[in-house]
Amino acid sequence: MATTTFPPAAHAAAVPLSRSRSLGAAELAQIPWLDRLDAAERQRVVADLRVVTVAPGELVCRVGRPVTYWFGVIDGLLKMSNDTALGVPITFTGVGPGGWFGEGTVLKREIYRYNIQALRTSNVAGMSAVTFHWLLDRSIGFNRFVMNQLNERLGQFIAAREIDRLSRPDERVARSLAALFHPLLYPGVGDILRITQQELGYLVGLSRQRVNKALDALQAAGVVRVEYGGVRVADLDALRRYRSD
């Protein structure tokens, strides 16, 4: 599998808003919270939503920039990362299809404290922060969705701390894959995640060769199946609990 040069987030270009467009019907159907809105709310949201195609390496969000949109992945794969005080990049999580992210930053109207970078060509939708807060003021269904997002995200980041402490690469790959198959945070993933070994390596912090070895072990254990262009989960609970010998 060929590798590509991937720019560090600090030197990556941000995707320009001028490339955005309105969403089509098929794209709107992939937004998990849209059916929680009433007719008036949906009308405003659909008019407000924009989608942009982000190339590998481009940034959707950059550290230090003010928040303007709440984002969601229609298709593709992103990573959330930042640099430590020593300038070492650290990846917090991946964001797969159906995943909406950054609601905490929008709620507090803060600057971004992380970078969101495309690992592969991705279609990313955005709803303005103004409309986000307008929905919070009037939609119970939307509030429940956001509350569930925050709760699940907290659990995800607690699990990420555990992953950081794992010294065995096979277990790091297993936990990172399991996080990307989260049915509530990333409902568009389904049973198969479209990801290359190189992309998974960027998320986990391992070489492509070491990721390949870990996937072989996970497949031998019967918890995943490696297919052309992706990984299919065979037993999500077992993947979450996987321990290497």
CSV table of C-alpha atoms in Angstrom, one decimal:
chain,number,residue,atom,x,y,z
A,1,MET,CA,0.0,0.0,0.0
A,2,ALA,CA,1.6,3.3,-1.1
A,3,THR,CA,2.3,6.0,1.5
A,4,THR,CA,1.8,9.7,1.0
A,5,THR,CA,3.4,12.7,2.5
A,6,PHE,CA,1.2,14.0,5.2
A,7,PRO,CA,1.8,17.5,6.5
A,8,PRO,CA,1.9,18.2,10.3
A,9,ALA,CA,-1.1,20.2,11.4
A,10,ALA,CA,1.0,23.2,12.3
A,11,HIS,CA,2.0,23.6,8.7
A,12,ALA,CA,-1.2,22.4,7.0
A,13,ALA,CA,-3.5,24.7,5.0
A,14,ALA,CA,-7.1,25.4,6.2
A,15,VAL,CA,-9.9,24.5,3.8
A,16,PRO,CA,-11.4,27.8,2.4
A,17,LEU,CA,-15.1,28.4,3.0
A,18,SER,CA,-15.4,29.6,-0.6
A,19,ARG,CA,-15.3,25.9,-1.6
A,20,SER,CA,-18.5,25.1,0.3
A,21,ARG,CA,-21.9,24.4,-1.1
A,22,SER,CA,-25.4,23.5,-0.1
A,23,LEU,CA,-26.2,19.9,0.9
A,24,GLY,CA,-28.0,17.5,-1.4
A,25,ALA,CA,-30.9,15.3,-0.3
A,26,ALA,CA,-28.7,12.2,0.1
A,27,GLU,CA,-26.3,14.2,2.3
A,28,LEU,CA,-29.0,15.6,4.5
A,29,ALA,CA,-30.3,12.1,5.0
A,30,GLN,CA,-27.0,11.2,6.7
A,31,ILE,CA,-27.3,13.8,9.4
A,32,PRO,CA,-28.5,11.8,12.5
A,33,TRP,CA,-30.1,14.7,14.4
A,34,LEU,CA,-32.0,16.3,11.6
A,35,ASP,CA,-35.2,14.2,12.1
A,36,ARG,CA,-35.4,15.5,15.7
A,37,LEU,CA,-36.3,19.0,14.5
A,38,ASP,CA,-39.8,20.4,13.7
A,39,ALA,CA,-40.6,21.9,10.2
A,40,ALA,CA,-39.5,25.4,11.0
A,41,GLU,CA,-36.3,24.3,12.7
A,42,ARG,CA,-35.5,22.0,9.8
A,43,GLN,CA,-36.1,24.7,7.2
A,44,ARG,CA,-33.7,27.1,8.9
A,45,VAL,CA,-31.1,24.4,9.4
A,46,VAL,CA,-31.2,23.2,5.8
A,47,ALA,CA,-30.8,26.8,4.6
A,48,ASP,CA,-27.8,27.3,6.9
A,49,LEU,CA,-25.9,24.1,6.4
A,50,ARG,CA,-22.9,24.0,4.1
A,51,VAL,CA,-20.6,21.2,3.0
A,52,VAL,CA,-17.0,21.3,1.8
A,53,THR,CA,-14.8,18.6,0.3
A,54,VAL,CA,-11.5,18.5,2.3
A,55,ALA,CA,-8.4,17.1,0.8
A,56,PRO,CA,-6.0,14.8,2.8
A,57,GLY,CA,-3.9,17.0,5.1
A,58,GLU,CA,-6.1,20.0,5.0
A,59,LEU,CA,-7.5,21.5,8.2
A,60,VAL,CA,-11.2,22.0,9.1
A,61,CYS,CA,-10.3,23.6,12.4
A,62,ARG,CA,-7.0,25.1,13.6
A,63,VAL,CA,-5.8,25.8,17.1
A,64,GLY,CA,-6.4,29.4,18.2
A,65,ARG,CA,-9.1,30.2,15.6
A,66,PRO,CA,-12.5,31.4,16.9
A,67,VAL,CA,-15.4,29.0,16.5
A,68,THR,CA,-17.8,29.8,13.7
A,69,TYR,CA,-19.4,26.4,12.9
A,70,TRP,CA,-20.4,23.1,14.4
A,71,PHE,CA,-19.1,20.3,12.1
A,72,GLY,CA,-20.0,16.8,11.1
A,73,VAL,CA,-18.5,14.2,8.7
A,74,ILE,CA,-20.8,13.2,5.9
A,75,ASP,CA,-18.1,10.8,4.6
A,76,GLY,CA,-14.4,10.4,5.0
A,77,LEU,CA,-12.1,10.4,8.0
A,78,LEU,CA,-10.6,13.2,10.2
A,79,LYS,CA,-8.3,13.3,13.2
A,80,MET,CA,-8.4,15.6,16.2
A,81,SER,CA,-4.9,16.5,17.5
A,82,ASN,CA,-2.7,19.1,19.1
A,83,ASP,CA,0.9,19.6,20.0
A,84,THR,CA,2.3,19.1,23.5
A,85,ALA,CA,4.3,21.9,25.2
A,86,LEU,CA,7.4,20.2,23.7
A,87,GLY,CA,6.0,20.4,20.2
A,88,VAL,CA,5.2,16.7,19.9
A,89,PRO,CA,1.9,16.0,18.1
A,90,ILE,CA,-0.7,14.1,20.1
A,91,THR,CA,-3.8,12.6,18.5
A,92,PHE,CA,-7.0,12.7,20.7
A,93,THR,CA,-9.3,10.7,18.4
A,94,GLY,CA,-10.5,10.0,14.9
A,95,VAL,CA,-13.8,11.2,13.6
A,96,GLY,CA,-15.6,8.9,11.2
A,97,PRO,CA,-18.8,9.1,9.1
A,98,GLY,CA,-21.8,10.4,10.9
A,99,GLY,CA,-19.7,12.0,13.6
A,100,TRP,CA,-20.4,15.6,14.7
A,101,PHE,CA,-17.8,17.3,16.8
A,102,GLY,CA,-16.8,20.5,18.6
A,103,GLU,CA,-20.1,21.1,20.4
A,104,GLY,CA,-18.3,22.0,23.6
A,105,THR,CA,-16.3,24.7,21.9
A,106,VAL,CA,-19.4,26.1,20.2
A,107,LEU,CA,-21.3,26.0,23.5
A,108,LYS,CA,-18.6,28.1,25.2
A,109,ARG,CA,-17.9,30.2,22.1
A,110,GLU,CA,-14.2,29.6,22.6
A,111,ILE,CA,-11.3,29.4,20.3
A,112,TYR,CA,-10.3,26.0,19.1
A,113,ARG,CA,-7.9,24.1,21.3
A,114,TYR,CA,-7.3,21.4,18.8
A,115,ASN,CA,-6.7,20.8,15.1
A,116,ILE,CA,-9.1,18.8,12.9
A,117,GLN,CA,-7.3,17.4,9.9
A,118,ALA,CA,-8.5,15.2,7.1
A,119,LEU,CA,-6.8,11.9,6.8
A,120,ARG,CA,-8.5,11.1,3.5
A,121,THR,CA,-10.7,13.1,1.1
A,122,SER,CA,-13.8,13.9,3.2
A,123,ASN,CA,-17.1,15.7,2.9
A,124,VAL,CA,-17.6,17.8,6.0
A,125,ALA,CA,-20.8,19.7,6.8
A,126,GLY,CA,-21.0,22.7,9.0
A,127,MET,CA,-23.9,24.6,10.7
A,128,SER,CA,-23.2,28.1,11.9
A,129,ALA,CA,-22.7,28.7,15.6
A,130,VAL,CA,-25.6,31.2,15.5
A,131,THR,CA,-28.0,28.5,14.3
A,132,PHE,CA,-26.6,26.0,16.8
A,133,HIS,CA,-27.4,28.4,19.7
A,134,TRP,CA,-30.8,29.2,18.2
A,135,LEU,CA,-31.6,25.5,18.2
A,136,LEU,CA,-30.5,25.1,21.8
A,137,ASP,CA,-32.9,27.8,22.8
A,138,ARG,CA,-36.0,26.1,21.2
A,139,SER,CA,-35.5,22.4,20.4
A,140,ILE,CA,-35.8,19.8,23.1
A,141,GLY,CA,-34.8,17.1,20.6
A,142,PHE,CA,-31.6,18.9,19.6
A,143,ASN,CA,-30.7,19.5,23.2
A,144,ARG,CA,-31.0,15.8,24.0
A,145,PHE,CA,-28.8,15.0,21.0
A,146,VAL,CA,-26.1,17.5,22.2
A,147,MET,CA,-26.3,16.2,25.8
A,148,ASN,CA,-25.8,12.6,24.6
A,149,GLN,CA,-22.9,13.7,22.4
A,150,LEU,CA,-21.2,15.4,25.4
A,151,ASN,CA,-21.8,12.3,27.6
A,152,GLU,CA,-20.5,9.9,25.0
A,153,ARG,CA,-17.5,12.1,24.1
A,154,LEU,CA,-16.5,12.2,27.8
A,155,GLY,CA,-16.5,8.4,27.9
A,156,GLN,CA,-14.5,8.4,24.7
A,157,PHE,CA,-11.8,10.7,26.1
A,158,ILE,CA,-11.5,8.7,29.3
A,159,ALA,CA,-11.0,5.6,27.2
A,160,ALA,CA,-8.4,7.5,25.2
A,161,ARG,CA,-6.3,8.1,28.3
A,162,GLU,CA,-6.3,4.3,28.8
A,163,ILE,CA,-5.2,3.8,25.2
A,164,ASP,CA,-2.3,6.2,25.8
A,165,ARG,CA,-1.1,4.0,28.7
A,166,LEU,CA,-1.1,0.8,26.7
A,167,SER,CA,2.3,-0.4,25.7
A,168,ARG,CA,1.3,-3.2,23.5
A,169,PRO,CA,0.7,-2.1,19.9
A,170,ASP,CA,-1.9,-4.7,19.1
A,171,GLU,CA,-4.1,-3.5,22.0
A,172,ARG,CA,-3.6,0.2,21.0
A,173,VAL,CA,-4.8,-0.6,17.5
A,174,ALA,CA,-7.8,-2.6,18.9
A,175,ARG,CA,-9.0,0.1,21.2
A,176,SER,CA,-8.5,2.8,18.6
A,177,LEU,CA,-10.5,0.8,16.1
A,178,ALA,CA,-13.2,0.1,18.6
A,179,ALA,CA,-13.5,3.9,19.3
A,180,LEU,CA,-14.1,4.5,15.6
A,181,PHE,CA,-17.0,2.0,15.5
A,182,HIS,CA,-18.9,3.8,18.3
A,183,PRO,CA,-22.5,3.5,17.1
A,184,LEU,CA,-23.7,6.8,18.7
A,185,LEU,CA,-20.8,9.1,17.9
A,186,TYR,CA,-20.2,7.7,14.4
A,187,PRO,CA,-23.4,6.2,13.2
A,188,GLY,CA,-22.4,6.4,9.5
A,189,VAL,CA,-19.5,3.9,10.0
A,190,GLY,CA,-21.7,0.8,10.3
A,191,ASP,CA,-19.8,-2.6,10.3
A,192,ILE,CA,-16.9,-1.5,8.0
A,193,LEU,CA,-14.6,1.5,8.4
A,194,ARG,CA,-13.0,2.8,5.2
A,195,ILE,CA,-9.4,3.3,6.4
A,196,THR,CA,-5.9,2.3,5.2
A,197,GLN,CA,-3.2,1.0,7.3
A,198,GLN,CA,-1.3,4.2,6.8
A,199,GLU,CA,-4.3,6.3,8.0
A,200,LEU,CA,-4.8,4.1,11.0
A,201,GLY,CA,-1.1,4.5,11.8
A,202,TYR,CA,-1.5,8.3,11.8
A,203,LEU,CA,-4.3,7.9,14.4
A,204,VAL,CA,-2.6,5.4,16.6
A,205,GLY,CA,1.0,6.7,16.3
A,206,LEU,CA,2.5,3.6,14.8
A,207,SER,CA,4.1,2.7,11.6
A,208,ARG,CA,2.1,1.2,8.7
A,209,GLN,CA,4.1,-2.0,9.1
A,210,ARG,CA,3.3,-2.3,12.8
A,211,VAL,CA,-0.3,-1.6,12.2
A,212,ASN,CA,-0.4,-4.3,9.5
A,213,LYS,CA,1.1,-6.8,12.1
A,214,ALA,CA,-1.5,-5.7,14.7
A,215,LEU,CA,-4.4,-6.2,12.2
A,216,ASP,CA,-3.1,-9.6,11.4
A,217,ALA,CA,-3.3,-10.5,15.1
A,218,LEU,CA,-6.8,-9.0,15.5
A,219,GLN,CA,-8.0,-10.9,12.4
A,220,ALA,CA,-6.5,-14.2,13.7
A,221,ALA,CA,-8.4,-13.6,17.0
A,222,GLY,CA,-11.6,-13.3,15.0
A,223,VAL,CA,-12.5,-9.7,16.1
A,224,VAL,CA,-12.0,-8.0,12.8
A,225,ARG,CA,-11.7,-8.8,9.1
A,226,VAL,CA,-9.4,-6.8,6.9
A,227,GLU,CA,-11.0,-6.1,3.5
A,228,TYR,CA,-10.0,-4.2,0.5
A,229,GLY,CA,-10.0,-0.5,1.5
A,230,GLY,CA,-11.1,-1.0,5.1
A,231,VAL,CA,-11.6,-3.0,8.3
A,232,ARG,CA,-14.9,-4.8,9.2
A,233,VAL,CA,-15.7,-5.4,12.8
A,234,ALA,CA,-16.7,-9.0,13.6
A,235,ASP,CA,-17.2,-8.7,17.3
A,236,LEU,CA,-17.2,-5.1,18.7
A,237,ASP,CA,-17.4,-6.2,22.4
A,238,ALA,CA,-14.4,-8.5,21.9
A,239,LEU,CA,-12.5,-5.8,20.0
A,240,ARG,CA,-13.0,-3.5,23.0
A,241,ARG,CA,-11.8,-6.1,25.5
A,242,TYR,CA,-8.9,-7.5,23.3
A,243,ARG,CA,-5.8,-8.4,25.2
A,244,SER,CA,-2.6,-9.6,23.4
A,245,ASP,CA,-0.7,-12.5,24.7
